[in-house]
C-alpha angles and dihedrals in degrees: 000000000000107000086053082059084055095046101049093042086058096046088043086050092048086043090060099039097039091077100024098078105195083228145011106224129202144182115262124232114202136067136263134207128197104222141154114270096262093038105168087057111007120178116249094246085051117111102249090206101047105116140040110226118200130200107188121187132165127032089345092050089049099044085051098045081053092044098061102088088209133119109268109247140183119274108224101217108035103032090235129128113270140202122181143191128193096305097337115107126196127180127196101206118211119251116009097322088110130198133312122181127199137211156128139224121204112224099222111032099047088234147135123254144179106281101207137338126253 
């Protein structure tokens, strides 16, 4: 009798986990650079390779951009509605020009940077 407890508590649980993914992953559009942390103008003594910089476009981009439970904004150098958290910048561009989101990590400190300039 127990071990058909067992038995049927392992194939409920199956039964439950089997259709609730913990994500829905997708494929990224975009491109990403490995730069020093001041990369238009970095000092000499700076790591050249310190942050991770990502450009998303496409359906990432645009999942991001929804995500940020922020108040849309003007971006100053491109004219596109903006959102922005902390250092990550998406734009939601008129028309069908899409959405493209900005950022860095840096590699040792686990953190959020700027992505690009403007």
């Amino acid at each position: 009798m127990k071990k058909t407890n067992i038995l049927l508590g392992f194939l409920v649980l199956a039964v439950f986990t089997a259709g609730s993914p913990a994500a829905d992953w997708k494929g990224l559009q975009g491109t990403y650079a490995l730069t020093p942390e001041h990369y238009l103008d970095p000092p000499e003594h700076e790591p050249k390779d310190s942050h991770l910089r990502f450009q998303l476009e496409g359906d990432a981009a645009r999942d991001l951009y929804q995500a940020m439970k922020v108040a849309e904004q003007t971006d100053e150098c491109t004219g596109a509605a903006l959102k922005q958290v902390g250092e990550m910048r998406c734009l939601r561009h008129a028309g069908d020009k899409g959405y493209r989101c900005n950022f860095s990590i840096d590699i040792m400190r686990q953190s959020i940077g700027y992505g690009v300039a403007c």
